Short mmCIF file of C-alpha atoms (C1' of nucleotides) in Angstrom, two decimals:
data_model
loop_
_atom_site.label_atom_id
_atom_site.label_comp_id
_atom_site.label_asym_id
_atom_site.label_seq_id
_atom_site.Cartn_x
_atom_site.Cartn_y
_atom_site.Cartn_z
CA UNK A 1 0.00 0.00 0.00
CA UNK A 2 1.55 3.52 -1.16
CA UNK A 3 1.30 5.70 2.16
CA UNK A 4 0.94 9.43 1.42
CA UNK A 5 3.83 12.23 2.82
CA UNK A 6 1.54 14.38 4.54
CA UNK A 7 4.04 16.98 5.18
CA UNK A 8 5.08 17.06 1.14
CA UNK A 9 1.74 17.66 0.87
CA UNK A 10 1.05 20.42 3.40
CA UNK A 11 3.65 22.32 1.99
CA UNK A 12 2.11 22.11 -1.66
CA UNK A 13 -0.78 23.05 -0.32
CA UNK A 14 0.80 26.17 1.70
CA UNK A 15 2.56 27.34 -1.65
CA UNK A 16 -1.14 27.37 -3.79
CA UNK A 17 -2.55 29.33 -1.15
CA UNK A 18 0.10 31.65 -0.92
CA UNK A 19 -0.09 32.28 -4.66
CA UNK A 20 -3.80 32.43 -4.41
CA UNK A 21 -3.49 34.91 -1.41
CA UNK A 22 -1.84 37.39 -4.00
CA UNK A 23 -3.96 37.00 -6.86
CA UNK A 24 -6.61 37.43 -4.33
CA UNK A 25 -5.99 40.16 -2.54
CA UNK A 26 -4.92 42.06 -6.15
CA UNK A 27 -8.06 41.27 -7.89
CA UNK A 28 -10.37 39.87 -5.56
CA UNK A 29 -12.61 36.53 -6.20
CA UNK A 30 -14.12 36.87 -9.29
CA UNK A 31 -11.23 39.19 -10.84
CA UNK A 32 -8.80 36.14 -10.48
CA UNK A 33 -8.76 33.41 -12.91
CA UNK A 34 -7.52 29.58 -11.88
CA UNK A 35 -4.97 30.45 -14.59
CA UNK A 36 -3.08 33.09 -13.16
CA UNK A 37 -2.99 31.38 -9.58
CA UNK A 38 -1.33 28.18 -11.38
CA UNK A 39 0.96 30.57 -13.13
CA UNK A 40 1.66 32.17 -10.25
CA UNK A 41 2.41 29.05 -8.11
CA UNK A 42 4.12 27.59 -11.27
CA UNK A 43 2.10 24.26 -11.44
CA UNK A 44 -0.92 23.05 -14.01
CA UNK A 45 -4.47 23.15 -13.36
CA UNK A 46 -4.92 20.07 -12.78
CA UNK A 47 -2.44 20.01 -9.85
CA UNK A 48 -4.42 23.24 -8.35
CA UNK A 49 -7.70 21.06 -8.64
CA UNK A 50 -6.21 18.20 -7.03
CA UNK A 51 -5.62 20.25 -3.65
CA UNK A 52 -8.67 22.29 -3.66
CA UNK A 53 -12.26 21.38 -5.61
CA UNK A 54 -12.82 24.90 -6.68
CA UNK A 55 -11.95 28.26 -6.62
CA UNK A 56 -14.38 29.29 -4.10
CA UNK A 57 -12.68 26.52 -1.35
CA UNK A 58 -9.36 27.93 -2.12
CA UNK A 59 -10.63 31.14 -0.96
CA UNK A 60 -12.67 29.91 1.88
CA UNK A 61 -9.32 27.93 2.76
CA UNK A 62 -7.27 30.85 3.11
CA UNK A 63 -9.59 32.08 6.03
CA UNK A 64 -10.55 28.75 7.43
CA UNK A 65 -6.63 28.56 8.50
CA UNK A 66 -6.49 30.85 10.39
CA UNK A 67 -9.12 29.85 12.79
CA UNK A 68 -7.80 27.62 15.43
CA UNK A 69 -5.40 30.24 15.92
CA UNK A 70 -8.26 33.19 16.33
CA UNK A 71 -9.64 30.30 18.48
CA UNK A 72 -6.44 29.99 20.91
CA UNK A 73 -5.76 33.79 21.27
CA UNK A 74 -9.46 33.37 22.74
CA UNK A 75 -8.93 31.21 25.05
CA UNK A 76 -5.75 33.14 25.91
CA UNK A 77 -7.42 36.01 26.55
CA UNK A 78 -10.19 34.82 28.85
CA UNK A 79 -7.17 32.66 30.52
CA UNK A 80 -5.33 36.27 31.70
CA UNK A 81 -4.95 36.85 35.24
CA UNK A 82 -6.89 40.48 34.81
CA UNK A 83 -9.63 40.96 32.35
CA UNK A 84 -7.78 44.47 31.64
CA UNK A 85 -4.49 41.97 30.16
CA UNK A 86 -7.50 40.11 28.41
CA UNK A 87 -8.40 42.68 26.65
CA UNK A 88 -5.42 44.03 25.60
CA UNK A 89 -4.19 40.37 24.30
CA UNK A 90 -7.45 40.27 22.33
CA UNK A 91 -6.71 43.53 20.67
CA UNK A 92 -3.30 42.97 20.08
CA UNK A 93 -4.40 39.98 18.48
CA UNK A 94 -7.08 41.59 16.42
CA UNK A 95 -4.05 43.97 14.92
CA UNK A 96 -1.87 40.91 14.28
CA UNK A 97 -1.51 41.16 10.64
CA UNK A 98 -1.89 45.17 10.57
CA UNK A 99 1.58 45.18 8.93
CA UNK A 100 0.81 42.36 6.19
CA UNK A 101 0.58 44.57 2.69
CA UNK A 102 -1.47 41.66 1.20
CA UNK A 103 -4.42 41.93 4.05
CA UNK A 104 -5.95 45.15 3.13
CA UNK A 105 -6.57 43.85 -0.19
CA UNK A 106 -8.27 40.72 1.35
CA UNK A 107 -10.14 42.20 3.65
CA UNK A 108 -11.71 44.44 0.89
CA UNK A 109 -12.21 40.99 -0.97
CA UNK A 110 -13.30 39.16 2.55
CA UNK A 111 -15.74 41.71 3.02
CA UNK A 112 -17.49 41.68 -0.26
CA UNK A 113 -17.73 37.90 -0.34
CA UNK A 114 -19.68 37.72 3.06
CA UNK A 115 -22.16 39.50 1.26
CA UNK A 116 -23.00 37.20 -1.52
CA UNK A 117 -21.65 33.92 -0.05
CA UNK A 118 -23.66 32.22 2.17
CA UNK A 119 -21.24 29.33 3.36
CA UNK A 120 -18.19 31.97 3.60
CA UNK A 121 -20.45 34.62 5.64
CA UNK A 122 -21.14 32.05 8.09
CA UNK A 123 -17.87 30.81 8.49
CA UNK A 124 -16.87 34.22 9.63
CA UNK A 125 -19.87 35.68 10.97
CA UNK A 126 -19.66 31.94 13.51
CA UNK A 127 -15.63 33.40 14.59
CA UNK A 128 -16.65 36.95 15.04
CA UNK A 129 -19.68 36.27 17.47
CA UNK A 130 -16.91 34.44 19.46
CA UNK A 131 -14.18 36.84 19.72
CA UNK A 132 -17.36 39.10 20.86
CA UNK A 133 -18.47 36.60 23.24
CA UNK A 134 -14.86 36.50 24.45
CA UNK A 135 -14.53 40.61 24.40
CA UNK A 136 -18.10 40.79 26.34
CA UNK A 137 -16.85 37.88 29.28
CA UNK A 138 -14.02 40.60 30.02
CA UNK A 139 -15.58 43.54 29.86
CA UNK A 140 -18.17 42.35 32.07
CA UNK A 141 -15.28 41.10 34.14
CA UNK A 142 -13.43 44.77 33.72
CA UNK A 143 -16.64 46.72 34.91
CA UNK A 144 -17.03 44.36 37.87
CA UNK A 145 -13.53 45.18 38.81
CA UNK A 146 -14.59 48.93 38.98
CA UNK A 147 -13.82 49.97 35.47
CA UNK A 148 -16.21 52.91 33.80
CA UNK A 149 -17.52 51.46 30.51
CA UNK A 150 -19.42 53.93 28.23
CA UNK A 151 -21.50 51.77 26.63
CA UNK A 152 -23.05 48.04 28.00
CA UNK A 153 -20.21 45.38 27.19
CA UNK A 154 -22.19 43.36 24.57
CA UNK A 155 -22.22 47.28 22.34
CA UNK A 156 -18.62 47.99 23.45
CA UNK A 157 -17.52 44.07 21.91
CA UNK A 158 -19.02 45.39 18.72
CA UNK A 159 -17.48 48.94 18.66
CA UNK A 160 -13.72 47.30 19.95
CA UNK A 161 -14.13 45.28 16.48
CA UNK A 162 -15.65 48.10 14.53
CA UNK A 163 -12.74 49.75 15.63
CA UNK A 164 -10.00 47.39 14.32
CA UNK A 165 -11.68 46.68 11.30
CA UNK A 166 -11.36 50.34 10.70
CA UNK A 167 -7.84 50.16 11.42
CA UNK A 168 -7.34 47.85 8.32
CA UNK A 169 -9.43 49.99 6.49
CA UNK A 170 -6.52 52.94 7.02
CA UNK A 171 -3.79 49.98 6.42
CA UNK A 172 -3.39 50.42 2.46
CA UNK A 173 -3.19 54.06 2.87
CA UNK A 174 0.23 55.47 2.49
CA UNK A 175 2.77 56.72 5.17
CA UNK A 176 0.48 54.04 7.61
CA UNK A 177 2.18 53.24 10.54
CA UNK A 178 1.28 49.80 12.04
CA UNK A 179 2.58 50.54 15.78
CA UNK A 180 1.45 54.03 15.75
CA UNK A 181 -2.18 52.70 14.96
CA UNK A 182 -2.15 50.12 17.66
CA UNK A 183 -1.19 52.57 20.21
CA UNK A 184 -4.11 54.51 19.38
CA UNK A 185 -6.61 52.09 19.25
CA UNK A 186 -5.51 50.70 22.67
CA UNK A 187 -6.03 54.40 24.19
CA UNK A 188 -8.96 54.50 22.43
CA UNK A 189 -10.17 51.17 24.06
CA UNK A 190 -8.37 52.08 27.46
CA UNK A 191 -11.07 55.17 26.93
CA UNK A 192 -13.66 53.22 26.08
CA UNK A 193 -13.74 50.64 29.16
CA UNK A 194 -13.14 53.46 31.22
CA UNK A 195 -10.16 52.37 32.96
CA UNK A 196 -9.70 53.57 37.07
CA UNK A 197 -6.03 54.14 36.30
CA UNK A 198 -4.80 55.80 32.95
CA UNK B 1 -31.99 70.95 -35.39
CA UNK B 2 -32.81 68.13 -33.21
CA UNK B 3 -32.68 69.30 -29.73
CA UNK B 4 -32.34 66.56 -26.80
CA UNK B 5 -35.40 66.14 -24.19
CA UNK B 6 -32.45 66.40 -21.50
CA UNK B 7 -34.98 65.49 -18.52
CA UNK B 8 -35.72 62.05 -20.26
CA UNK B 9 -32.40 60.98 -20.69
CA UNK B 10 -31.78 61.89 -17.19
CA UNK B 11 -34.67 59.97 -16.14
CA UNK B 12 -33.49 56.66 -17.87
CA UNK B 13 -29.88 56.89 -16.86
CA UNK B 14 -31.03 57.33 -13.18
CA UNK B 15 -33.11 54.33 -13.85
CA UNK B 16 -30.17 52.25 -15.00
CA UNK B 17 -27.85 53.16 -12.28
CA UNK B 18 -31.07 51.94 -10.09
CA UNK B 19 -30.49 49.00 -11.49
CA UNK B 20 -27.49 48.66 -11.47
CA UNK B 21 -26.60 49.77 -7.68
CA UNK B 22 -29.00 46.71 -7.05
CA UNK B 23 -27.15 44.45 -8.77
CA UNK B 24 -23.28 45.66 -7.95
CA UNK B 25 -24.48 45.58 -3.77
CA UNK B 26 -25.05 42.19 -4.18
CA UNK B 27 -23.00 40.95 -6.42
CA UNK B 28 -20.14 43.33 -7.22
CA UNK B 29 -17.76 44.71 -10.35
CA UNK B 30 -16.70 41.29 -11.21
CA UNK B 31 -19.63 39.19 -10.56
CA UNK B 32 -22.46 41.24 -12.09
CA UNK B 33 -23.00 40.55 -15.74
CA UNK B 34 -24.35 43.39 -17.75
CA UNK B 35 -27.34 41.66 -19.27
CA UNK B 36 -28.63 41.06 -15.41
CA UNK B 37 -28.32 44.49 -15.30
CA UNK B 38 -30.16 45.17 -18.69
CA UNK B 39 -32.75 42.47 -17.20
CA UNK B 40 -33.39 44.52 -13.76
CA UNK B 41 -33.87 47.51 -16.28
CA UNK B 42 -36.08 45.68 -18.74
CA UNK B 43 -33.81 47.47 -21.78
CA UNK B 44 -31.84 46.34 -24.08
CA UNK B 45 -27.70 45.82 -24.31
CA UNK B 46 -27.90 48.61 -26.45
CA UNK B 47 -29.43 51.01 -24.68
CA UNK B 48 -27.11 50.25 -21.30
CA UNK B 49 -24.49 50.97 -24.19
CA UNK B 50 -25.82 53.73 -25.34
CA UNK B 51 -25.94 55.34 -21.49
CA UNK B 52 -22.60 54.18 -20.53
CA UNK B 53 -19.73 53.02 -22.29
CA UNK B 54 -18.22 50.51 -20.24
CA UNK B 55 -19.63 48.56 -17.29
CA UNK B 56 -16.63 50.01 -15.33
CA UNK B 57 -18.17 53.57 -16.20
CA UNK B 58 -22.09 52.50 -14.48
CA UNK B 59 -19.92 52.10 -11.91
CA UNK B 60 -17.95 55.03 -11.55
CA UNK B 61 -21.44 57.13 -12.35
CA UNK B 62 -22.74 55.50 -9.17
CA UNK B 63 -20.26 57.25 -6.69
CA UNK B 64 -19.58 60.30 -8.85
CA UNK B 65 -23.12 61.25 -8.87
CA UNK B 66 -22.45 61.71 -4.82
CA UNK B 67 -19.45 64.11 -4.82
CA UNK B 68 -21.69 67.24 -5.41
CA UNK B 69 -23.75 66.23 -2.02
CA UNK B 70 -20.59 65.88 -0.01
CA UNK B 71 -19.13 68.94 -1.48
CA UNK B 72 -22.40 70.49 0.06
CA UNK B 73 -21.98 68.33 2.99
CA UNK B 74 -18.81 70.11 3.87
CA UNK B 75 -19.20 73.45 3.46
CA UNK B 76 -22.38 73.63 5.54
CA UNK B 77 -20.28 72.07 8.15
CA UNK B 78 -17.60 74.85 7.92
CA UNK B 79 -20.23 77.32 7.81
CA UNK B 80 -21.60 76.47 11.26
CA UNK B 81 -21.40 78.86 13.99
CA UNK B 82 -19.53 76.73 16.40
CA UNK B 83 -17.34 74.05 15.44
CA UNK B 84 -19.04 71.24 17.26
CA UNK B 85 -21.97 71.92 15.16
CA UNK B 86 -20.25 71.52 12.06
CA UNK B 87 -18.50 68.13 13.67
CA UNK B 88 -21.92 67.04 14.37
CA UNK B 89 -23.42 67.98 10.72
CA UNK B 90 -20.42 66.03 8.67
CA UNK B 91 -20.67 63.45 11.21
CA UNK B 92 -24.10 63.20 10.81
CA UNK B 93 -23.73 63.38 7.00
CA UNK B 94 -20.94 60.95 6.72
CA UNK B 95 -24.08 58.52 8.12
CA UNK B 96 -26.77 59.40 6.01
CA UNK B 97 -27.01 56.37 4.13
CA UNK B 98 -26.44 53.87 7.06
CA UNK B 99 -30.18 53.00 6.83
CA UNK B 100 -29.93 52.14 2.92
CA UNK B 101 -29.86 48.11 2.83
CA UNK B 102 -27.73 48.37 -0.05
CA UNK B 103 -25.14 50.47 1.36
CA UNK B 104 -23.32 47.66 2.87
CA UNK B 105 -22.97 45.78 -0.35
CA UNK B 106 -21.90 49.25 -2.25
CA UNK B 107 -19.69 50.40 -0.06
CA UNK B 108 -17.57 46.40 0.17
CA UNK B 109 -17.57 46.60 -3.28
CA UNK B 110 -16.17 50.23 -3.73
CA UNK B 111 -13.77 48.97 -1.44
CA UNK B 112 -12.53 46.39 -3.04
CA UNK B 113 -12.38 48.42 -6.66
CA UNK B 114 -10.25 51.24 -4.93
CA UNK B 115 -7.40 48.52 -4.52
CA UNK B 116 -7.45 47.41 -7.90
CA UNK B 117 -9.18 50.24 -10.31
CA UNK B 118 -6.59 53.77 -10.40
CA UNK B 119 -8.97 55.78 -11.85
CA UNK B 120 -12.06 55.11 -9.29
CA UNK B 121 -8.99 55.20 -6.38
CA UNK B 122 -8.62 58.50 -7.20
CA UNK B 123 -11.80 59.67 -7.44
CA UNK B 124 -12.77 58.08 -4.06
CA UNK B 125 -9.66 59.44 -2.35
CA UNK B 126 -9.59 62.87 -3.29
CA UNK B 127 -13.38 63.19 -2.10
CA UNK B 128 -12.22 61.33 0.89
CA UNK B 129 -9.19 64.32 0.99
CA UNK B 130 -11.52 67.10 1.26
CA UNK B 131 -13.79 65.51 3.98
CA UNK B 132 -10.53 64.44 5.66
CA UNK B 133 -9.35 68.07 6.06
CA UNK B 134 -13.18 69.36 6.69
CA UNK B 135 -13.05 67.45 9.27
CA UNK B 136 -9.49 68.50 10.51
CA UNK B 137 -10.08 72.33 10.19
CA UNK B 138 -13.18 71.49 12.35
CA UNK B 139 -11.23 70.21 14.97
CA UNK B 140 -8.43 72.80 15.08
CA UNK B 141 -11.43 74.95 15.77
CA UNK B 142 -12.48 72.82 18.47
CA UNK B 143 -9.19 72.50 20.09
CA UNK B 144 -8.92 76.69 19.98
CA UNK B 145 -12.15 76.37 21.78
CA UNK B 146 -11.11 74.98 24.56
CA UNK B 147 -11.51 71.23 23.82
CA UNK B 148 -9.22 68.66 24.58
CA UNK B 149 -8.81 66.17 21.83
CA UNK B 150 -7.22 62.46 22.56
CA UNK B 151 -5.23 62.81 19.08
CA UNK B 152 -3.70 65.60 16.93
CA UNK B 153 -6.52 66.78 14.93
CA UNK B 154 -4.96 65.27 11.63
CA UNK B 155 -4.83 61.72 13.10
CA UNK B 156 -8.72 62.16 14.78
CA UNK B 157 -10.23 62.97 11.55
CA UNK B 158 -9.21 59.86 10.26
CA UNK B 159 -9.83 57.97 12.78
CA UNK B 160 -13.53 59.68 12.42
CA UNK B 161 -13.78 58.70 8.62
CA UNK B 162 -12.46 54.80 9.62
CA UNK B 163 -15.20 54.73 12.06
CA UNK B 164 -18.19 55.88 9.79
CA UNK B 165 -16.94 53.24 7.38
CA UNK B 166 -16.50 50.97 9.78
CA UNK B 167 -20.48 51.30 10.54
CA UNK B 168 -21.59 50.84 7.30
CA UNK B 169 -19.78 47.36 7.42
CA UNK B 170 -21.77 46.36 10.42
CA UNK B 171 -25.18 48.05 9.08
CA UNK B 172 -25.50 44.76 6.99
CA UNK B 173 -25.50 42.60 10.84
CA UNK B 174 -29.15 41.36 11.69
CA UNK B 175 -30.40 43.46 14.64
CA UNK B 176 -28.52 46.81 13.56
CA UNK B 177 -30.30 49.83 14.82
CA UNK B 178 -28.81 52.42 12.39
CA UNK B 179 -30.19 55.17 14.67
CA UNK B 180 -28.62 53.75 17.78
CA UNK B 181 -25.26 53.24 15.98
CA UNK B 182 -25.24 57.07 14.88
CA UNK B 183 -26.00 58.33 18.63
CA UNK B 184 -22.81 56.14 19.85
CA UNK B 185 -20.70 57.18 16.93
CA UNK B 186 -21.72 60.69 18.30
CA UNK B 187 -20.92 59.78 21.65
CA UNK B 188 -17.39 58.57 20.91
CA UNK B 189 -16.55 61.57 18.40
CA UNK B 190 -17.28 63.68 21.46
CA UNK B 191 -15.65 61.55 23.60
CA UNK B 192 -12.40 61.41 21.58
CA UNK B 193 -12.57 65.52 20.51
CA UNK B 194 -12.89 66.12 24.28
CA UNK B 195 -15.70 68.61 24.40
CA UNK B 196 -15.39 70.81 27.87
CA UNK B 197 -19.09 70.65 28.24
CA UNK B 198 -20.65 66.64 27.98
"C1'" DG C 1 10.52 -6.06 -10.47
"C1'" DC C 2 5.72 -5.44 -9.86
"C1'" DA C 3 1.36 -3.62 -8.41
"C1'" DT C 4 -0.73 0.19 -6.64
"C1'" DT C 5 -1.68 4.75 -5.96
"C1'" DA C 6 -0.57 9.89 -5.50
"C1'" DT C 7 0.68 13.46 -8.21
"C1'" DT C 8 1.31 16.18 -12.22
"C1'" DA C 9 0.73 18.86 -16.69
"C1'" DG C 10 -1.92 20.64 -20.02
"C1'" DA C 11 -5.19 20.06 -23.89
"C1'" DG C 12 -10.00 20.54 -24.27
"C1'" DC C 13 -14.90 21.81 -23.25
"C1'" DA C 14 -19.11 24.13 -22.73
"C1'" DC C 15 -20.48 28.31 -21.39
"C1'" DG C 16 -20.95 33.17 -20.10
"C1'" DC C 17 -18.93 37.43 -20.73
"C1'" DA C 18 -18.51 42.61 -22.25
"C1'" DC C 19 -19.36 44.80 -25.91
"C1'" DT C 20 -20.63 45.78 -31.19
"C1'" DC C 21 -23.64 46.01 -35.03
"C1'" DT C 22 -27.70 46.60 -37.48
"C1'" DA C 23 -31.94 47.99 -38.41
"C1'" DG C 24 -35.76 50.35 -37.27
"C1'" DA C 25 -38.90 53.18 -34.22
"C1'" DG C 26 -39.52 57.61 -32.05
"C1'" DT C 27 -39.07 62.75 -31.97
"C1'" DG C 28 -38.30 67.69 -32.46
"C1'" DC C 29 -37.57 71.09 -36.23
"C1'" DG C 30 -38.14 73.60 -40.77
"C1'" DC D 1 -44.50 66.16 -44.33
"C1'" DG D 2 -39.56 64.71 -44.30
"C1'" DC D 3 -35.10 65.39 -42.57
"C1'" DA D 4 -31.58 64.65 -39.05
"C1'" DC D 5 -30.92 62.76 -35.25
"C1'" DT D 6 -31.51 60.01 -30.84
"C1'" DC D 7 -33.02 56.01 -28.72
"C1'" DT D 8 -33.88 51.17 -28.58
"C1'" DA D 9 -33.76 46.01 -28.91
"C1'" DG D 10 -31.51 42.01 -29.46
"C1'" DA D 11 -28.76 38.92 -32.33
"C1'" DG D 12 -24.02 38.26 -32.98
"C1'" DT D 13 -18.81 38.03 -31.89
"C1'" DG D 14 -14.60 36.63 -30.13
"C1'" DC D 15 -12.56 35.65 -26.05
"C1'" DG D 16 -11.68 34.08 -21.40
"C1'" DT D 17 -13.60 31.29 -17.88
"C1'" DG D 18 -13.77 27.36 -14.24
"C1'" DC D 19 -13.21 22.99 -14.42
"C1'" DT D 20 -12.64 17.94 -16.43
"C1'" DC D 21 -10.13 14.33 -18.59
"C1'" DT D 22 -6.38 11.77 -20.10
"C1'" DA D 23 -2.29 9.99 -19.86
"C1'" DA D 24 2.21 10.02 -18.16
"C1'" DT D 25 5.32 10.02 -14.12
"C1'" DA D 26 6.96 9.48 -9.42
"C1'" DA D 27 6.75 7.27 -5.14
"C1'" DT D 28 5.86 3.55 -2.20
"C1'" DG D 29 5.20 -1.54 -0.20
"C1'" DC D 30 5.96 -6.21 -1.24
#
DNA sequence: GCATTATTAGAGCACGCACTCTAGAGTGCG
DNA sequence: CGCACTCTAGAGTGCGTGCTCTAATAATGC
């Protein structure tokens, strides 16, 4: 029986999606053909096909990676000693890939494909409710600890994520500063939750 | 001569780019064919043709037709006696469409063009420009009336234009109260400009 | 070596696309 | 009325698409 090198074929896999992550991000979905991600990742069609059934899943597999990892920083989070360390290991997270120059161009093409693809729009609309789940645990926890929230923590989750999808919004703009922008969004949240000491 | 009924043709194009918003919010650049377009219409390929001369260009028409309003938009704001007012007014106006249920769809999708199409980048941007240092004048104001703002004013007004984009992302959420949304955006522009007086 | 199976390239397919062309209907003017 | 022109529909065009199929090759266990 011919036993299958699953590590020969993880990395295959990695290199399509990183081609398709380009080609992606560049010209969105629909804007990319099969073609240019095989070109791209210098194999045939038929090899792309092999790995992935269709171009949708090769999409859907770029952001289905990602969330066991989205899923640990979670639990990391709501692991801290003090909801206010939470919190900020949440955001930080959130920011994680503020400095990739791909991800503003995927999150434009993320975005738009929520809207018109059921199966995708679930996918991510399930791993946002929990990283708002998450962010509402410790700000419940923060404001029981004496903190001043301006808003109930079930609103403030969805502003805190409002807030760093905006910050990817700014990212393709030019003369963006990744660290700056985290800085400010934390004093923005710091505001937000209402924090006894600065 | 022949002289043109200009209020008909005006009439028809505005009924194409009806049309057409419909179909771009839900399906995009890319993914909307013009004959679904020319179907939602009831006309002909030719006429669409006739209208505009490239699907790219229905397009365009959509968001160009909305750079006299902001122009508007922004001037009024200037014009206000205090500068909070005018904060409030471009604030206010940078919302107007949050209750639109195509919005969402419109705004991913002219998104996602601005990272791939120059000429609609530009278009977007420099509107973007003007509101950007609206906004900032308005805040310099502020800050020589005795407010305390958490940012330089530069910085805040983009921070404020991130947010209001940021909204429209989560209008399309099930459960979004765009009314709601605008009185917290409010609530943190104040918050973050520092008013003296609540 | 042999059988089995994973992997690969790329030609080929049916289809949908943006856009053009043509021919005629509608419309204001002299 | 007839001219000059706009407006309109829809068939037609050439091309690019996502994906399938075939057939060859490489890798493995016996």
């Amino acid at each position: 029986m011919r036993t299958v090198d699953p590590e020969q074929h993880a990395r295959k896999r990695a290199l399509i999606l990183q081609a398709a992550a380009r080609e992606f991000a560049v010209h969105g979905v629909d804007g990319t053909s099969t073609a240019s991600v095989c070109r791209r990742a210098g194999i045939g069609s038929g090899t792309l096909f092999h790995y992935f059934p269709t171009k949708r899943a090769l999409f859907h597999a770029l952001f289905s990676d990602d969330l066991p990892r989205n899923a640990a920083a979670r639990e990391r989070a709501l692991a801290a000693a003090r909801p206010g360390d939470g919190l900020d290991l949440l955001v930080d997270h959130l920011l994680t890939d503020l400095a990739d120059p791909l991800v503003p161009g995927l999150l434009a093409a993320a975005l738009f494909q929520a809207n018109r693809d059921e199966e995708f729009a679930v996918m991510v609309a399930t791993d946002e409710a929990l990283t708002r789940d998450a962010l509402t645990t410790l700000l419940e926890r923060a404001a029981a600890d004496g903190c001043r929230p301006a808003f109930p923590p079930e609103r403030l989750a969805g502003w805190i994520l409002r807030l760093s999808d905006a910050c990817y919004l700014a990212a393709g703009e030019e003369g963006f500063d990744p660290v700056a922008q985290t800085a400010e969004l934390r004093r923005i949240v710091a505001g937000l939750v209402g924090r006894p000491a600065g």
